[in-house]
């Protein structure tokens, strides 16, 4: 028997393989054979360093990763279907006969309808038609079929659907091709043209729509499936034509011409880009770089940013009635000041407002804040104290950032004079505040 570490390598490889939707179909049977032959499932160490032991192969299969592989026996049987020697090893590990491995919906006979559709699909997939979409729709359930495998079944439930990877392997084609047919059927079902997947079972015959409608939902070739699906989703959200949107997407040169030559198209493109940037960080970064690299755009952006900040400042004063002073104090404006701020806001909220009007409104609100500070001695005292605290804190941080060894190594007469002057000034201030405190104490 292999060591615990050796078992761990094999078990981890199997766990990864059975979770794969495509490569796992090729590698999993051989890995299952090795795990059964070597007994690796009985004792191994997880990637977290936890030692695991299993009394039965079934507990190893069904227990969640990384203590097991998180599958069902039915799923393992489907993976190794056709591998007679591996099926025999599995039956021995479970202490059952090979024929007892198959549940009613998982037996070779029950999968005949799926295999039949897969073979026909592989032979005629390139032609494209509703019949091929039906073959996929009634036989395929993309992704992990574990959940459905765990559901209670009866003798009349019929055969289960298989993953797109399994169907593609049976058909001798690729998963992307299978999924193009699957997605086309999905769009048609959402439009009410065909039944949904949940109402279809392998081998079920149904009446199909007019063949000419297929082109509305099926894309014969598209390099980026995510791109195609994104267009389909937006077409559904906006209620526009998917086919027409796809035509525009396939002609970027014509789209650029329309944007350059037509103001309404350009505005529609601008609105669409702004909407997309809210959920697309990469596009945000690209647009930011573009603006930063164009001097005229960069200048316009800076000007508009300043304008928006000024308008926001005036709006906050008018609507909230609370503003921050230069020292960071939050103070409340009088009713009269709020009314004046509202008058200024009414002028500047117009996007076409003159830049000077925005600047004047901003300065007027600042002037009102300064008046409010002067009018209240307590606020004024706190304002001055805060200003001094900030200045001294900044000075201390600057001094603390100086490395003494580096300073000594490069110090000249000018530096020594500057440091002496700073020390003298600090000493004078310290003596001043000390005398002030002493005088207050004597007065008390």
XYZ file of C-alpha atoms in Angstrom:
444
model
C 0.000 0.000 0.000
C 1.219 3.545 -0.746
C 2.307 5.919 1.996
C -0.138 8.498 3.374
C 1.616 11.273 1.432
C 1.538 9.258 -1.766
C -2.136 8.541 -1.229
C -2.780 12.275 -0.743
C -1.297 13.117 -4.143
C -3.484 10.539 -5.862
C -6.646 11.489 -3.943
C -6.140 15.209 -4.623
C -5.645 14.507 -8.336
C -8.853 12.464 -8.437
C -10.831 15.116 -6.546
C -9.689 17.797 -8.972
C -10.397 15.596 -11.977
C -13.969 14.664 -11.071
C -14.776 18.345 -10.477
C -13.602 19.206 -13.981
C -16.339 19.548 -16.596
C -14.188 18.460 -19.534
C -10.673 17.192 -18.785
C -12.046 15.114 -15.947
C -13.910 12.924 -18.422
C -10.551 11.855 -19.840
C -8.464 11.486 -16.673
C -10.928 10.463 -13.970
C -11.457 6.791 -14.990
C -7.718 6.039 -14.816
C -7.394 7.826 -11.476
C -10.376 5.954 -10.050
C -8.726 2.702 -11.139
C -5.478 3.597 -9.305
C -7.267 4.726 -6.154
C -9.188 1.414 -6.077
C -6.200 -0.781 -6.928
C -3.841 0.887 -4.437
C -6.420 1.447 -1.723
C -5.407 5.112 -1.520
C -8.893 6.073 -0.388
C -8.520 4.332 2.960
C -5.884 6.657 4.495
C -4.464 9.977 3.293
C -3.578 13.505 4.386
C -5.588 16.522 3.192
C -3.888 19.663 1.799
C -4.545 21.244 5.217
C -2.497 18.533 6.929
C -5.482 16.655 8.370
C -5.149 12.876 8.449
C -8.270 11.094 7.138
C -9.272 7.442 7.286
C -12.341 5.832 5.683
C -13.949 2.527 6.558
C -15.836 2.322 3.250
C -15.267 3.508 -0.284
C -18.756 5.008 -0.338
C -17.920 7.327 2.570
C -14.752 8.411 0.712
C -16.783 9.190 -2.416
C -19.646 11.046 -0.735
C -17.808 13.047 1.942
C -17.132 16.653 0.978
C -13.660 17.701 -0.208
C -10.998 17.589 1.050
C -11.908 14.660 3.288
C -13.528 12.994 0.277
C -14.385 13.848 -3.327
C -17.922 15.077 -2.802
C -19.695 12.896 -5.362
C -22.265 10.111 -5.425
C -21.761 6.496 -6.392
C -24.091 7.062 -9.355
C -21.829 9.833 -10.620
C -18.744 7.642 -10.298
C -20.546 4.874 -12.203
C -21.391 7.301 -15.008
C -17.776 8.505 -15.177
C -16.381 4.969 -15.581
C -19.256 3.664 -17.722
C -17.744 1.496 -20.467
C -14.628 0.706 -18.381
C -15.476 -2.899 -17.465
C -12.380 -3.551 -15.351
C -12.838 -0.335 -13.359
C -16.503 -1.137 -12.819
C -15.420 -4.534 -11.498
C -12.975 -2.927 -9.055
C -15.688 -0.544 -7.889
C -18.158 -3.409 -7.362
C -15.544 -5.291 -5.316
C -14.850 -2.215 -3.155
C -18.590 -1.812 -2.489
C -19.133 -5.586 -2.088
C -21.868 -5.695 -4.750
C -22.324 -7.171 -8.210
C -21.448 -4.992 -11.209
C -25.062 -4.908 -12.397
C -26.125 -3.696 -8.941
C -24.034 -0.565 -9.426
C -26.623 0.892 -11.790
C -29.656 2.706 -10.425
C -32.824 2.544 -12.594
C -32.062 5.883 -14.242
C -28.342 5.228 -14.581
C -28.277 1.842 -16.298
C -26.818 1.403 -19.790
C -30.305 0.859 -21.174
C -31.578 4.065 -19.592
C -28.753 6.037 -21.228
C -29.500 4.707 -24.715
C -31.798 7.646 -25.520
C -29.077 10.125 -24.550
C -26.437 8.251 -26.552
C -28.749 8.165 -29.578
C -29.239 11.945 -29.480
C -25.509 12.498 -28.966
C -24.593 10.395 -32.001
C -27.094 12.202 -34.237
C -25.899 15.534 -32.912
C -22.261 14.751 -33.676
C -23.106 13.783 -37.266
C -25.260 16.808 -38.066
C -24.276 19.586 -35.653
C -22.773 21.831 -38.312
C -26.056 21.947 -40.266
C -27.887 23.784 -37.484
C -31.621 23.232 -36.976
C -34.248 22.968 -34.278
C -33.909 19.170 -34.122
C -30.314 19.469 -32.986
C -31.230 22.098 -30.435
C -33.885 19.709 -29.129
C -31.342 16.892 -28.842
C -29.194 19.065 -26.593
C -32.084 20.636 -24.678
C -33.656 17.319 -23.703
C -30.394 15.510 -22.943
C -28.035 18.073 -21.359
C -27.894 19.701 -17.942
C -24.721 21.838 -17.850
C -22.391 21.707 -14.874
C -22.395 19.312 -11.959
C -25.348 16.898 -11.949
C -24.719 15.902 -8.320
C -27.808 17.678 -6.977
C -30.189 15.868 -9.297
C -28.388 12.588 -8.650
C -29.179 12.909 -4.940
C -32.890 13.500 -5.507
C -35.253 10.576 -4.861
C -36.181 8.748 -8.041
C -38.848 6.241 -9.048
C -38.947 3.617 -11.735
C -40.993 5.967 -13.944
C -38.691 8.968 -13.704
C -36.858 8.039 -16.920
C -33.173 8.543 -17.777
C -31.235 11.448 -16.348
C -29.693 14.213 -18.389
C -25.905 14.430 -18.633
C -23.408 17.270 -18.497
C -22.432 19.166 -21.641
C -18.951 17.626 -21.364
C -20.360 14.081 -21.259
C -22.709 14.768 -24.165
C -19.897 16.344 -26.196
C -17.655 13.332 -25.565
C -20.439 10.945 -26.638
C -21.093 13.045 -29.736
C -17.443 13.358 -30.710
C -17.588 17.159 -30.710
C -16.628 20.017 -28.399
C -18.350 21.484 -25.359
C -18.508 25.034 -26.862
C -20.523 23.681 -29.821
C -22.923 21.874 -27.515
C -23.368 24.997 -25.407
C -24.113 27.153 -28.470
C -27.108 24.923 -29.185
C -28.046 24.894 -25.499
C -27.940 28.702 -25.241
C -29.895 29.107 -28.466
C -32.653 26.892 -27.042
C -32.536 28.847 -23.791
C -33.101 32.147 -25.605
C -35.920 30.635 -27.635
C -37.519 29.255 -24.453
C -37.311 32.687 -22.798
C -39.105 34.105 -25.833
C -41.830 31.463 -25.472
C -40.985 29.806 -28.785
C -40.087 26.374 -27.341
C -40.588 24.551 -24.006
C -38.123 25.130 -21.177
C -35.452 22.598 -20.212
C -37.282 21.486 -17.090
C -40.192 20.129 -19.138
C -37.995 18.052 -21.465
C -36.586 14.570 -20.882
C -34.180 12.485 -22.994
C -35.865 11.144 -26.109
C -39.040 13.245 -25.722
C -40.521 14.269 -29.117
C -42.141 17.707 -29.461
C -43.459 19.904 -32.265
C -40.721 22.267 -33.407
C -41.021 25.895 -34.625
C -40.582 27.142 -38.179
C -36.977 26.340 -39.276
C -36.467 29.953 -40.388
C -36.784 31.140 -36.781
C -33.684 29.213 -35.725
C -31.312 31.842 -37.088
C -32.802 34.385 -34.679
C -31.468 32.418 -31.709
C -28.487 30.414 -32.954
C -25.025 31.776 -33.721
C -23.018 29.480 -35.988
C -19.672 31.017 -35.080
C -18.631 33.527 -32.439
C -15.145 33.659 -30.951
C -16.256 34.987 -27.593
C -19.238 33.169 -26.115
C -19.356 35.542 -23.114
C -19.564 38.489 -25.482
C -22.465 36.918 -27.347
C -24.296 36.069 -24.133
C -23.732 39.576 -22.786
C -25.411 41.027 -25.864
C -28.296 38.587 -25.466
C -28.797 39.565 -21.821
C -28.826 43.268 -22.612
C -31.252 42.707 -25.486
C -33.608 41.016 -23.051
C -33.228 43.777 -20.439
C -33.819 46.626 -22.898
C -36.418 44.826 -24.997
C -34.424 45.312 -28.188
C -33.638 42.805 -30.944
C -30.791 40.430 -30.149
C -30.162 39.778 -33.847
C -29.953 43.489 -34.680
C -27.672 44.180 -31.714
C -25.391 41.359 -32.803
C -25.210 42.777 -36.330
C -24.005 46.102 -34.906
C -21.451 44.350 -32.686
C -20.051 42.472 -35.688
C -19.485 45.721 -37.606
C -17.320 47.946 -35.363
C -16.166 50.019 -38.328
C -19.734 50.938 -39.250
C -20.496 51.660 -35.595
C -17.543 54.042 -35.364
C -18.647 55.823 -38.546
C -22.160 56.313 -37.168
C -20.813 57.709 -33.884
C -18.510 60.145 -35.676
C -21.150 61.250 -38.166
C -24.301 61.439 -36.047
C -24.759 63.344 -32.787
C -27.663 61.168 -31.570
C -25.660 57.989 -32.108
C -22.699 59.550 -30.312
C -24.920 60.485 -27.348
C -26.357 56.956 -27.208
C -22.820 55.569 -27.220
C -21.790 57.956 -24.428
C -24.729 56.960 -22.230
C -24.039 53.273 -22.873
C -20.359 53.644 -21.974
C -21.187 55.452 -18.732
C -23.681 52.730 -17.797
C -21.191 49.977 -18.588
C -18.363 51.614 -16.639
C -20.387 51.295 -13.433
C -19.895 47.510 -13.544
C -16.670 47.271 -15.566
C -13.520 48.297 -13.624
C -11.315 47.502 -16.615
C -13.248 49.922 -18.826
C -13.077 52.543 -16.068
C -9.286 52.229 -16.011
C -9.056 52.379 -19.803
C -11.167 55.546 -19.972
C -9.176 57.141 -17.141
C -5.906 56.443 -18.979
C -7.345 57.849 -22.207
C -8.383 61.066 -20.472
C -5.038 61.382 -18.687
C -3.089 61.002 -21.938
C -5.022 63.687 -23.849
C -4.036 67.196 -22.624
C -7.278 68.879 -23.739
C -9.451 66.138 -22.215
C -7.366 66.127 -19.045
C -7.784 69.888 -18.661
C -11.536 69.689 -19.302
C -11.893 66.843 -16.794
C -10.002 68.769 -14.108
C -12.150 71.842 -14.709
C -15.400 69.874 -14.586
C -14.275 67.985 -11.469
C -13.550 71.273 -9.715
C -16.921 72.636 -10.810
C -18.769 69.528 -9.551
C -16.989 69.729 -6.180
C -17.881 73.405 -5.810
C -21.532 72.769 -6.692
C -21.629 69.837 -4.261
C -20.241 72.065 -1.513
C -22.913 74.711 -2.083
C -25.639 72.052 -2.324
C -24.607 70.506 0.996
C -24.701 73.918 2.712
C -28.155 74.702 1.301
C -29.781 71.316 1.822
C -28.090 70.048 4.998
C -27.383 73.368 6.696
C -24.214 71.900 8.177
C -20.728 72.583 6.838
C -17.144 72.011 7.875
C -14.727 74.784 8.655
C -11.155 74.854 7.414
C -10.081 73.171 10.655
C -12.667 70.414 10.185
C -15.290 71.551 12.697
C -18.899 70.762 11.775
C -21.031 73.853 12.335
C -24.654 74.654 11.618
C -25.560 77.632 9.440
C -28.252 80.106 10.430
C -31.555 80.109 8.564
C -30.543 83.307 6.799
C -27.249 81.741 5.643
C -29.080 78.648 4.393
C -31.477 80.810 2.388
C -28.553 82.620 0.792
C -26.865 79.302 0.012
C -30.104 78.057 -1.598
C -30.188 81.157 -3.797
C -26.648 80.456 -4.949
C -27.494 76.793 -5.534
C -30.411 77.695 -7.800
C -27.935 79.486 -10.060
C -25.206 76.833 -10.209
C -27.214 73.592 -10.566
C -27.779 74.361 -14.237
C -25.125 72.311 -16.165
C -24.682 75.283 -18.479
C -24.006 77.685 -15.625
C -21.037 80.010 -16.014
C -17.835 78.816 -14.253
C -17.522 82.230 -12.616
C -21.007 81.865 -11.117
C -20.005 78.542 -9.556
C -16.806 80.032 -8.136
C -18.695 83.054 -6.774
C -21.273 80.814 -5.078
C -18.531 78.695 -3.517
C -16.671 81.753 -2.195
C -19.907 83.227 -0.841
C -20.618 80.070 1.180
C -17.056 80.085 2.509
C -17.497 83.713 3.532
C -20.664 82.786 5.437
C -18.743 80.063 7.248
C -15.972 82.506 8.175
C -18.596 84.931 9.538
C -20.181 82.155 11.594
C -16.790 81.281 13.100
C -16.001 84.906 14.044
C -19.480 85.370 15.513
C -19.004 82.573 18.035
C -15.925 82.980 20.310
C -15.997 79.344 21.385
C -16.019 78.109 17.789
C -13.278 80.587 16.896
C -11.122 79.352 19.786
C -11.551 75.732 18.740
C -10.786 76.715 15.137
C -7.517 78.390 16.098
C -6.564 75.567 18.458
C -7.197 73.002 15.745
C -5.091 75.011 13.289
C -2.170 75.077 15.740
C -2.523 71.358 16.459
C -2.347 70.548 12.770
C 0.671 72.769 12.205
C 2.585 71.323 15.175
C 1.602 67.737 14.294
C 2.868 68.223 10.756
C 6.116 69.694 12.041
C 6.679 66.847 14.502
C 6.056 64.241 11.812
C 8.538 65.955 9.525
C 11.190 66.027 12.247
C 10.577 62.394 13.220
C 11.078 61.356 9.600
C 14.689 62.605 9.690
C 17.264 59.854 10.158
C 19.882 61.177 12.652
C 22.745 59.202 11.101
C 21.930 60.474 7.634
C 21.619 64.025 8.963
C 25.002 63.929 10.681
C 26.631 62.533 7.549
C 25.510 65.432 5.334
C 25.055 68.330 7.780
C 26.627 71.635 6.767
C 26.562 75.127 8.297
C 23.235 76.006 6.651
C 21.559 72.893 8.079
C 23.016 73.479 11.534
C 21.806 77.080 11.455
C 18.307 76.023 10.362
C 18.055 73.419 13.140
C 19.310 75.889 15.764
C 16.776 78.476 14.602
C 13.968 75.937 14.746
C 15.010 74.838 18.228
C 15.151 78.439 19.383
C 11.660 79.150 18.041
C 10.240 76.008 19.661
C 11.839 76.941 22.984
C 10.351 80.426 22.784
C 6.873 79.027 22.113
C 7.239 76.502 24.927
C 8.253 79.235 27.396
C 5.385 81.441 26.189
C 2.665 78.822 26.751
C 4.258 77.822 30.082
C 4.122 81.428 31.363
C 0.564 81.720 30.098
C -0.470 78.648 32.078
C 1.341 79.900 35.210
C -0.414 83.290 34.983
C -3.816 81.632 34.707
C -3.127 79.511 37.767
C -2.083 82.553 39.847
C -5.192 84.420 38.709
C -7.338 81.563 39.993
